[in-house]
Amino acid sequence: MKKYLLAGLLTWLPLAITVWVLLWVQGLLDGMFNAFLRGAGAVLPDPLAGSLQQLGEWPGLGVVVMLALMLLTGMFVTNMFGQWWVRQWDALLQRIPIVKSIYSSVKQVSDTLFSSNGNAFREAVLVQYPHAGSWTIAFVTGRPGGEVAGQLPGEHVSLYVPTTPNPTSGFFLMMPRTAVRPLQMSVDEALKYIISMGVVAPPPPAPPALAVPARPEGADPNRAG
């Protein structure tokens, strides 16, 4: 009985968590959409405000609207005219004292992580953390720069050590390159390994193929040496 219950749990649990996450995202987007409708209804005439409130009662409409808005925004900002407006918008927010610190930090991180030209996680490595003899997987994000690089003797690398099972939070470390052990697994395989708490291990690297010695020209392959 216990074996069957466990097998059923392992079958339904991934689906249940997936549905729960999707419903949470839908609720978040619907909430943002309804807040926008309430704000718009406060400044519009009563007939239009009533129509907007009816739109907010449709489940899932906020998801469709937000996806369409992101698609249209992406189409707009990828041309020269849209890029000019983005630069003006960035310059405006950079002049606001408190907003500029938050906006610039979030923009730098998002551009690094989600840009098609970005390379946030370059390779997966093994490091000793949080103490010697305890190993974990980290991701190389680059090299220290500026004043920090001048204070570190020798070659150092910047590392991101994610937490389990939520890799979006973690720790930033700067360690000597000699203290880092490179791994052959890809970044995606390492992320799956971390999220699964070590249950889903990537396959070991394939052994190098043995080189076949070249046969001299004119040699008879059927002739014994």
C-alpha positions as a printed NumPy array, in Angstrom:
array([[  0.   ,   0.   ,   0.   ],
       [  2.743,   2.434,   0.939],
       [  4.573,   1.742,  -2.328],
       [  1.471,   2.487,  -4.388],
       [  0.723,   5.692,  -2.48 ],
       [  4.278,   6.902,  -2.979],
       [  4.161,   6.074,  -6.695],
       [  0.883,   7.98 ,  -7.048],
       [  2.309,  10.95 ,  -5.152],
       [  5.373,  11.109,  -7.373],
       [  3.104,  10.986, -10.426],
       [  0.738,  13.766,  -9.391],
       [  3.063,  16.05 ,  -7.427],
       [  4.923,  17.603, -10.416],
       [  1.622,  18.245, -12.208],
       [  0.025,  19.734,  -9.096],
       [  2.951,  22.077,  -8.484],
       [  2.974,  23.114, -12.145],
       [ -0.755,  23.909, -12.065],
       [ -0.329,  25.793,  -8.764],
       [  2.468,  27.955, -10.185],
       [  0.463,  28.714, -13.331],
       [ -2.599,  29.65 , -11.269],
       [ -0.44 ,  31.893,  -9.068],
       [  0.938,  33.67 , -12.128],
       [ -2.567,  34.026, -13.547],
       [ -3.831,  35.495, -10.26 ],
       [ -0.922,  37.932, -10.139],
       [ -1.47 ,  39.151, -13.699],
       [ -5.239,  39.323, -13.253],
       [ -4.711,  41.388, -10.1  ],
       [ -2.46 ,  43.837, -11.935],
       [ -4.992,  44.052, -14.779],
       [ -7.876,  44.695, -12.381],
       [ -5.876,  47.405, -10.612],
       [ -5.301,  49.08 , -13.969],
       [ -9.017,  48.834, -14.763],
       [ -9.946,  50.376, -11.42 ],
       [ -7.53 ,  53.237, -11.996],
       [ -8.864,  53.826, -15.485],
       [-12.463,  53.605, -14.277],
       [-11.851,  56.335, -11.703],
       [-11.172,  58.913, -14.425],
       [-13.615,  57.705, -17.084],
       [-17.374,  58.3  , -17.309],
       [-19.623,  55.874, -15.471],
       [-20.805,  53.9  , -18.56 ],
       [-17.215,  53.214, -19.645],
       [-16.137,  52.45 , -16.082],
       [-18.901,  49.844, -15.787],
       [-17.785,  48.177, -19.011],
       [-14.194,  48.04 , -17.76 ],
       [-15.288,  46.413, -14.511],
       [-17.054,  43.714, -16.496],
       [-13.831,  42.978, -18.362],
       [-12.071,  42.407, -15.035],
       [-14.488,  39.58 , -14.222],
       [-13.199,  37.418, -17.066],
       [-10.681,  34.935, -15.632],
       [ -7.41 ,  34.767, -17.535],
       [ -8.019,  37.973, -19.469],
       [ -5.226,  39.692, -17.553],
       [ -2.747,  37.057, -18.763],
       [ -3.779,  37.549, -22.389],
       [ -3.617,  41.339, -22.102],
       [ -0.192,  41.302, -20.4  ],
       [  1.248,  38.906, -22.998],
       [ -0.132,  41.042, -25.817],
       [  1.244,  44.178, -24.149],
       [  4.729,  42.643, -23.817],
       [  4.615,  41.462, -27.43 ],
       [  3.598,  44.896, -28.724],
       [  6.191,  46.587, -26.511],
       [  8.902,  44.279, -27.824],
       [  7.906,  45.028, -31.403],
       [  7.972,  48.744, -30.633],
       [ 11.344,  48.932, -28.875],
       [ 13.206,  46.847, -31.469],
       [ 13.058,  49.585, -34.107],
       [ 14.991,  52.843, -34.179],
       [ 12.057,  55.018, -33.114],
       [ 11.25 ,  52.764, -30.16 ],
       [ 14.884,  52.617, -29.057],
       [ 14.979,  56.426, -29.027],
       [ 11.953,  56.499, -26.714],
       [ 13.565,  53.902, -24.437],
       [ 16.69 ,  56.048, -24.151],
       [ 14.566,  59.087, -23.271],
       [ 12.662,  57.056, -20.688],
       [ 15.901,  55.786, -19.131],
       [ 17.322,  59.31 , -19.008],
       [ 14.16 ,  60.565, -17.282],
       [ 14.218,  57.873, -14.592],
       [ 17.939,  58.419, -14.033],
       [ 17.175,  61.971, -12.855],
       [ 14.821,  60.903, -10.059],
       [ 16.913,  60.579,  -6.844],
       [ 15.489,  57.4  ,  -5.26 ],
       [ 14.048,  55.776,  -8.357],
       [ 17.312,  55.902, -10.298],
       [ 19.124,  53.621,  -7.83 ],
       [ 16.417,  50.937,  -7.939],
       [ 15.719,  51.24 , -11.666],
       [ 19.364,  51.156, -12.777],
       [ 20.177,  48.148, -10.589],
       [ 17.168,  46.13 , -11.763],
       [ 17.806,  47.081, -15.388],
       [ 21.444,  45.975, -15.269],
       [ 20.525,  42.62 , -13.742],
       [ 17.611,  41.997, -16.115],
       [ 19.674,  42.976, -19.166],
       [ 22.391,  40.562, -18.075],
       [ 20.093,  37.648, -17.313],
       [ 17.46 ,  37.923, -20.042],
       [ 19.196,  39.628, -22.934],
       [ 19.659,  37.433, -25.992],
       [ 23.244,  38.68 , -26.201],
       [ 23.913,  38.229, -22.499],
       [ 26.052,  35.531, -20.943],
       [ 25.144,  35.658, -17.281],
       [ 26.126,  32.107, -16.344],
       [ 29.204,  31.16 , -18.338],
       [ 30.069,  27.794, -16.829],
       [ 29.265,  25.529, -13.904],
       [ 32.018,  24.88 , -11.371],
       [ 32.591,  23.197,  -8.018],
       [ 33.641,  25.308,  -5.031],
       [ 34.13 ,  24.689,  -1.33 ],
       [ 31.301,  26.546,   0.389],
       [ 30.367,  27.46 ,   3.111],
       [ 33.504,  25.899,   4.612],
       [ 36.433,  23.736,   3.556],
       [ 35.415,  20.16 ,   2.797],
       [ 31.835,  21.14 ,   1.871],
       [ 31.309,  21.348,  -1.894],
       [ 28.562,  22.984,  -3.915],
       [ 27.862,  23.979,  -7.513],
       [ 28.37 ,  27.604,  -8.517],
       [ 28.228,  29.558, -11.761],
       [ 30.954,  31.789, -13.138],
       [ 29.552,  35.235, -13.934],
       [ 32.771,  37.009, -14.855],
       [ 35.813,  38.533, -13.187],
       [ 36.058,  41.166, -10.442],
       [ 36.607,  44.661, -11.78 ],
       [ 37.315,  48.194, -10.662],
       [ 38.633,  48.838,  -7.171],
       [ 37.81 ,  45.308,  -6.041],
       [ 40.089,  43.754,  -8.664],
       [ 42.996,  45.905,  -7.463],
       [ 42.61 ,  44.566,  -3.931],
       [ 42.671,  40.896,  -4.934],
       [ 46.076,  39.362,  -5.698],
       [ 46.219,  36.867,  -8.525],
       [ 43.428,  35.734, -10.833],
       [ 39.957,  35.692,  -9.306],
       [ 36.515,  34.863, -10.697],
       [ 33.061,  36.114,  -9.753],
       [ 30.699,  33.332,  -8.728],
       [ 26.998,  32.978,  -8.054],
       [ 26.082,  30.225,  -5.583],
       [ 22.331,  29.49 ,  -5.89 ],
       [ 20.177,  28.098,  -3.107],
       [ 18.061,  24.939,  -3.303],
       [ 15.357,  24.471,  -4.529],
       [ 14.954,  28.15 ,  -5.486],
       [ 17.98 ,  29.149,  -7.6  ],
       [ 16.815,  32.762,  -7.981],
       [ 18.276,  33.549,  -4.546],
       [ 21.851,  32.864,  -3.576],
       [ 25.236,  34.346,  -2.734],
       [ 27.84 ,  36.311,  -4.656],
       [ 31.455,  35.213,  -4.101],
       [ 34.861,  36.166,  -5.456],
       [ 37.335,  33.302,  -5.265],
       [ 40.783,  32.491,  -6.678],
       [ 40.627,  30.677,  -9.967],
       [ 42.773,  27.92 ,  -8.504],
       [ 40.095,  27.208,  -5.864],
       [ 37.473,  26.523,  -8.55 ],
       [ 37.035,  23.146, -10.216],
       [ 35.425,  23.378, -13.685],
       [ 32.656,  20.949, -14.625],
       [ 31.809,  19.547, -18.048],
       [ 28.051,  19.663, -17.432],
       [ 26.111,  22.471, -19.054],
       [ 24.514,  25.34 , -17.135],
       [ 21.033,  23.873, -17.72 ],
       [ 22.104,  20.476, -16.363],
       [ 23.643,  22.117, -13.312],
       [ 20.449,  24.091, -12.638],
       [ 18.359,  20.909, -12.821],
       [ 20.799,  19.241, -10.429],
       [ 20.464,  22.116,  -7.95 ],
       [ 16.672,  22.466,  -8.191],
       [ 16.163,  18.723,  -7.674],
       [ 18.425,  18.807,  -4.578],
       [ 20.815,  16.351,  -6.222],
       [ 18.151,  13.827,  -7.251],
       [ 18.326,  14.502, -11.014],
       [ 22.034,  14.05 , -11.667],
       [ 23.366,  14.749, -15.171],
       [ 24.976,  11.839, -17.001],
       [ 28.746,  11.497, -16.652],
       [ 30.812,  12.941, -19.491],
       [ 31.524,  10.565, -22.347],
       [ 35.075,   9.188, -22.385],
       [ 37.302,  10.562, -25.127],
       [ 37.281,   8.506, -28.302],
       [ 40.411,   6.486, -28.932],
       [ 42.317,   7.572, -31.997],
       [ 42.733,   4.856, -34.627],
       [ 46.334,   4.776, -35.928],
       [ 46.585,   5.656, -39.589],
       [ 47.511,   2.808, -41.965],
       [ 50.567,   3.475, -44.137],
       [ 49.861,   3.97 , -47.815],
       [ 50.115,   0.808, -49.867],
       [ 49.864,  -1.45 , -46.835],
       [ 47.746,  -4.584, -47.222],
       [ 45.004,  -4.57 , -44.522],
       [ 44.774,  -8.388, -44.684],
       [ 48.458,  -8.921, -44.246],
       [ 49.544,  -9.905, -40.745],
       [ 52.217,  -7.801, -39.103]])
